[in-house]
Amino acid sequence: SCAKGVGIVKLMGRDAGFVAMFASLASDIVDLCLIPEVTVKLEDVLAHVERTVRRKGFMVIAVAEGAGQNFVATGGQGATGHTVYGDIGIFLRDRIDEFMKPVGGRSFYIDPSYIIRSAPVRPIDHTFCSRLAIDAVHTAMRGYTGVCVGPVHDIIVILPS
């Protein structure tokens, strides 16, 4: 922890915030979790930052990468046709730094996406991904579209996407 410090951790989740939400629930230090499914006002976030830092002396924010696009949307599309999202983590870092500077506070921003994605593969991960890939191909060969495959209670099922 850092006196009057606000830690911001950006986690995976372009369109759904379940990774950020469950990471927040699993942690005992996250004070605010921002997810794409919930639109927030910047002034509400800053007011919560002020109250929490005054009470605890520091704060941790978990933010899904798709959260807050009303502040940082690029309006563009990538080569695959997917929306190019702005970086909410950098936006929050800059706004919180601006907000906290007069009282001697600051923010710290961590984007662990490359660290997470570059972790070594364990044999169970390889087996699970191979099974998902095989089931995805079989699903497509059956003529299904607009679906994905995934586990539900340890059973691989076809889910609407």
Tab-separated table of C-alpha atoms in Angstrom:
chain	number	residue	atom	x	y	z
A	1	SER	CA	0.000	0.000	0.000
A	2	CYS	CA	1.013	3.616	-0.519
A	3	ALA	CA	-0.223	6.589	1.486
A	4	LYS	CA	-3.020	8.173	-0.557
A	5	GLY	CA	-2.268	5.756	-3.396
A	6	VAL	CA	-4.850	4.310	-5.766
A	7	GLY	CA	-3.892	1.068	-7.499
A	8	ILE	CA	-5.666	0.370	-10.794
A	9	VAL	CA	-5.502	-3.153	-12.239
A	10	LYS	CA	-6.937	-3.711	-15.718
A	11	LEU	CA	-8.159	-7.257	-16.295
A	12	MET	CA	-9.480	-9.123	-19.315
A	13	GLY	CA	-13.116	-8.533	-20.222
A	14	ARG	CA	-13.966	-6.624	-23.387
A	15	ASP	CA	-17.710	-7.197	-23.211
A	16	ALA	CA	-18.225	-9.012	-19.931
A	17	GLY	CA	-16.827	-8.260	-16.518
A	18	PHE	CA	-16.887	-11.695	-14.920
A	19	VAL	CA	-13.077	-11.987	-14.699
A	20	ALA	CA	-12.750	-8.610	-12.963
A	21	MET	CA	-15.785	-9.298	-10.789
A	22	PHE	CA	-14.634	-12.717	-9.602
A	23	ALA	CA	-11.069	-11.477	-9.076
A	24	SER	CA	-12.517	-8.693	-6.918
A	25	LEU	CA	-14.648	-11.125	-4.967
A	26	ALA	CA	-11.670	-13.441	-4.453
A	27	SER	CA	-9.517	-10.575	-3.197
A	28	ASP	CA	-9.943	-8.872	0.118
A	29	ILE	CA	-8.407	-5.554	-0.946
A	30	VAL	CA	-10.384	-4.469	-4.044
A	31	ASP	CA	-12.530	-1.449	-3.200
A	32	LEU	CA	-14.119	-0.803	-6.598
A	33	CYS	CA	-14.789	-3.072	-9.571
A	34	LEU	CA	-15.740	-1.527	-12.909
A	35	ILE	CA	-17.320	-3.811	-15.522
A	36	PRO	CA	-18.702	-3.203	-19.036
A	37	GLU	CA	-22.232	-4.161	-18.024
A	38	VAL	CA	-22.566	-1.172	-15.690
A	39	THR	CA	-22.216	2.430	-16.880
A	40	VAL	CA	-20.741	4.750	-14.266
A	41	LYS	CA	-20.256	8.490	-13.965
A	42	LEU	CA	-16.686	9.692	-13.503
A	43	GLU	CA	-17.742	12.007	-10.685
A	44	ASP	CA	-19.223	9.001	-8.811
A	45	VAL	CA	-15.966	7.074	-9.215
A	46	LEU	CA	-13.905	10.044	-8.013
A	47	ALA	CA	-16.217	10.604	-5.028
A	48	HIS	CA	-15.811	6.932	-4.066
A	49	VAL	CA	-12.033	7.229	-4.464
A	50	GLU	CA	-12.008	10.267	-2.164
A	51	ARG	CA	-14.135	8.573	0.525
A	52	THR	CA	-12.163	5.321	0.427
A	53	VAL	CA	-8.733	6.971	0.505
A	54	ARG	CA	-9.863	9.200	3.382
A	55	ARG	CA	-11.097	6.116	5.303
A	56	LYS	CA	-8.345	3.560	4.473
A	57	GLY	CA	-5.428	5.654	3.284
A	58	PHE	CA	-5.240	3.789	-0.050
A	59	MET	CA	-7.521	2.093	-2.591
A	60	VAL	CA	-7.497	-0.670	-5.218
A	61	ILE	CA	-9.644	-0.590	-8.365
A	62	ALA	CA	-10.164	-3.630	-10.615
A	63	VAL	CA	-11.397	-2.648	-14.061
A	64	ALA	CA	-12.398	-4.850	-16.985
A	65	GLU	CA	-10.847	-3.660	-20.253
A	66	GLY	CA	-14.290	-2.995	-21.773
A	67	ALA	CA	-15.565	-0.902	-18.870
A	68	GLY	CA	-16.029	2.842	-19.229
A	69	GLN	CA	-16.052	2.916	-23.006
A	70	ASN	CA	-18.389	5.915	-22.777
A	71	PHE	CA	-15.223	7.813	-21.733
A	72	VAL	CA	-12.633	6.299	-24.081
A	73	ALA	CA	-14.426	4.808	-27.108
A	74	THR	CA	-12.427	5.108	-30.322
A	75	GLY	CA	-15.350	4.538	-32.657
A	76	GLY	CA	-13.089	2.480	-34.902
A	77	GLN	CA	-13.092	-1.127	-36.002
A	78	GLY	CA	-10.135	-3.459	-36.359
A	79	ALA	CA	-9.317	-5.662	-39.338
A	80	THR	CA	-11.552	-8.415	-37.906
A	81	GLY	CA	-14.557	-6.100	-37.659
A	82	HIS	CA	-14.444	-5.915	-33.872
A	83	THR	CA	-14.693	-2.558	-32.139
A	84	VAL	CA	-11.344	-1.083	-31.146
A	85	TYR	CA	-11.678	-0.172	-27.467
A	86	GLY	CA	-9.973	2.745	-25.804
A	87	ASP	CA	-7.755	2.129	-22.776
A	88	ILE	CA	-9.870	2.697	-19.674
A	89	GLY	CA	-6.899	1.987	-17.403
A	90	ILE	CA	-4.828	4.876	-18.716
A	91	PHE	CA	-7.887	7.142	-18.677
A	92	LEU	CA	-8.581	6.312	-15.011
A	93	ARG	CA	-4.914	6.693	-14.083
A	94	ASP	CA	-4.765	10.175	-15.583
A	95	ARG	CA	-8.109	11.354	-14.126
A	96	ILE	CA	-7.350	9.988	-10.661
A	97	ASP	CA	-3.847	11.503	-10.702
A	98	GLU	CA	-5.402	14.881	-11.590
A	99	PHE	CA	-7.986	14.467	-8.839
A	100	MET	CA	-5.584	13.258	-6.122
A	101	LYS	CA	-2.622	15.574	-6.827
A	102	PRO	CA	-3.951	18.527	-4.767
A	103	VAL	CA	-4.168	16.304	-1.648
A	104	GLY	CA	-0.815	14.587	-2.189
A	105	GLY	CA	-2.183	11.361	-3.684
A	106	ARG	CA	-1.438	9.478	-6.861
A	107	SER	CA	-2.397	6.379	-8.815
A	108	PHE	CA	-0.511	3.306	-9.980
A	109	TYR	CA	-1.626	1.459	-13.102
A	110	ILE	CA	-0.974	-2.217	-13.844
A	111	ASP	CA	-2.025	-4.003	-17.032
A	112	PRO	CA	-1.042	-7.644	-16.467
A	113	SER	CA	-2.647	-8.933	-19.683
A	114	TYR	CA	0.640	-9.947	-21.328
A	115	ILE	CA	1.894	-11.525	-18.112
A	116	ILE	CA	-1.330	-13.517	-17.757
A	117	ARG	CA	-1.410	-14.564	-21.404
A	118	SER	CA	2.248	-15.580	-21.414
A	119	ALA	CA	2.072	-17.992	-18.486
A	120	PRO	CA	3.390	-21.445	-19.329
A	121	VAL	CA	0.820	-23.977	-20.428
A	122	ARG	CA	0.258	-26.896	-18.097
A	123	PRO	CA	-0.732	-30.300	-19.496
A	124	ILE	CA	-4.285	-29.975	-18.154
A	125	ASP	CA	-4.653	-26.617	-19.977
A	126	HIS	CA	-3.488	-28.200	-23.220
A	127	THR	CA	-5.902	-31.117	-22.845
A	128	PHE	CA	-8.824	-28.830	-22.015
A	129	CYS	CA	-8.143	-26.481	-24.944
A	130	SER	CA	-7.745	-29.415	-27.340
A	131	ARG	CA	-11.107	-30.765	-26.213
A	132	LEU	CA	-12.756	-27.364	-26.701
A	133	ALA	CA	-11.207	-27.046	-30.176
A	134	ILE	CA	-12.386	-30.498	-31.240
A	135	ASP	CA	-15.905	-29.834	-29.935
A	136	ALA	CA	-15.972	-26.435	-31.682
A	137	VAL	CA	-15.081	-28.035	-35.013
A	138	HIS	CA	-17.678	-30.787	-34.555
A	139	THR	CA	-20.296	-28.151	-33.693
A	140	ALA	CA	-19.481	-26.159	-36.833
A	141	MET	CA	-19.544	-29.308	-38.982
A	142	ARG	CA	-23.048	-30.026	-37.658
A	143	GLY	CA	-24.089	-26.682	-39.127
A	144	TYR	CA	-24.441	-24.649	-35.937
A	145	THR	CA	-23.652	-20.934	-36.180
A	146	GLY	CA	-23.856	-18.154	-33.610
A	147	VAL	CA	-22.794	-20.520	-30.821
A	148	CYS	CA	-19.706	-21.353	-28.816
A	149	VAL	CA	-18.656	-24.364	-26.805
A	150	GLY	CA	-17.766	-24.217	-23.147
A	151	PRO	CA	-17.961	-26.031	-19.841
A	152	VAL	CA	-21.073	-26.058	-17.690
A	153	HIS	CA	-20.683	-28.140	-14.528
A	154	ASP	CA	-17.677	-29.938	-16.087
A	155	ILE	CA	-19.623	-30.915	-19.230
A	156	ILE	CA	-18.755	-29.339	-22.590
A	157	VAL	CA	-21.952	-27.883	-24.039
A	158	ILE	CA	-23.034	-25.698	-26.966
A	159	LEU	CA	-23.925	-22.185	-25.793
A	160	PRO	CA	-25.589	-19.385	-27.752
A	161	SER	CA	-23.114	-16.545	-28.301
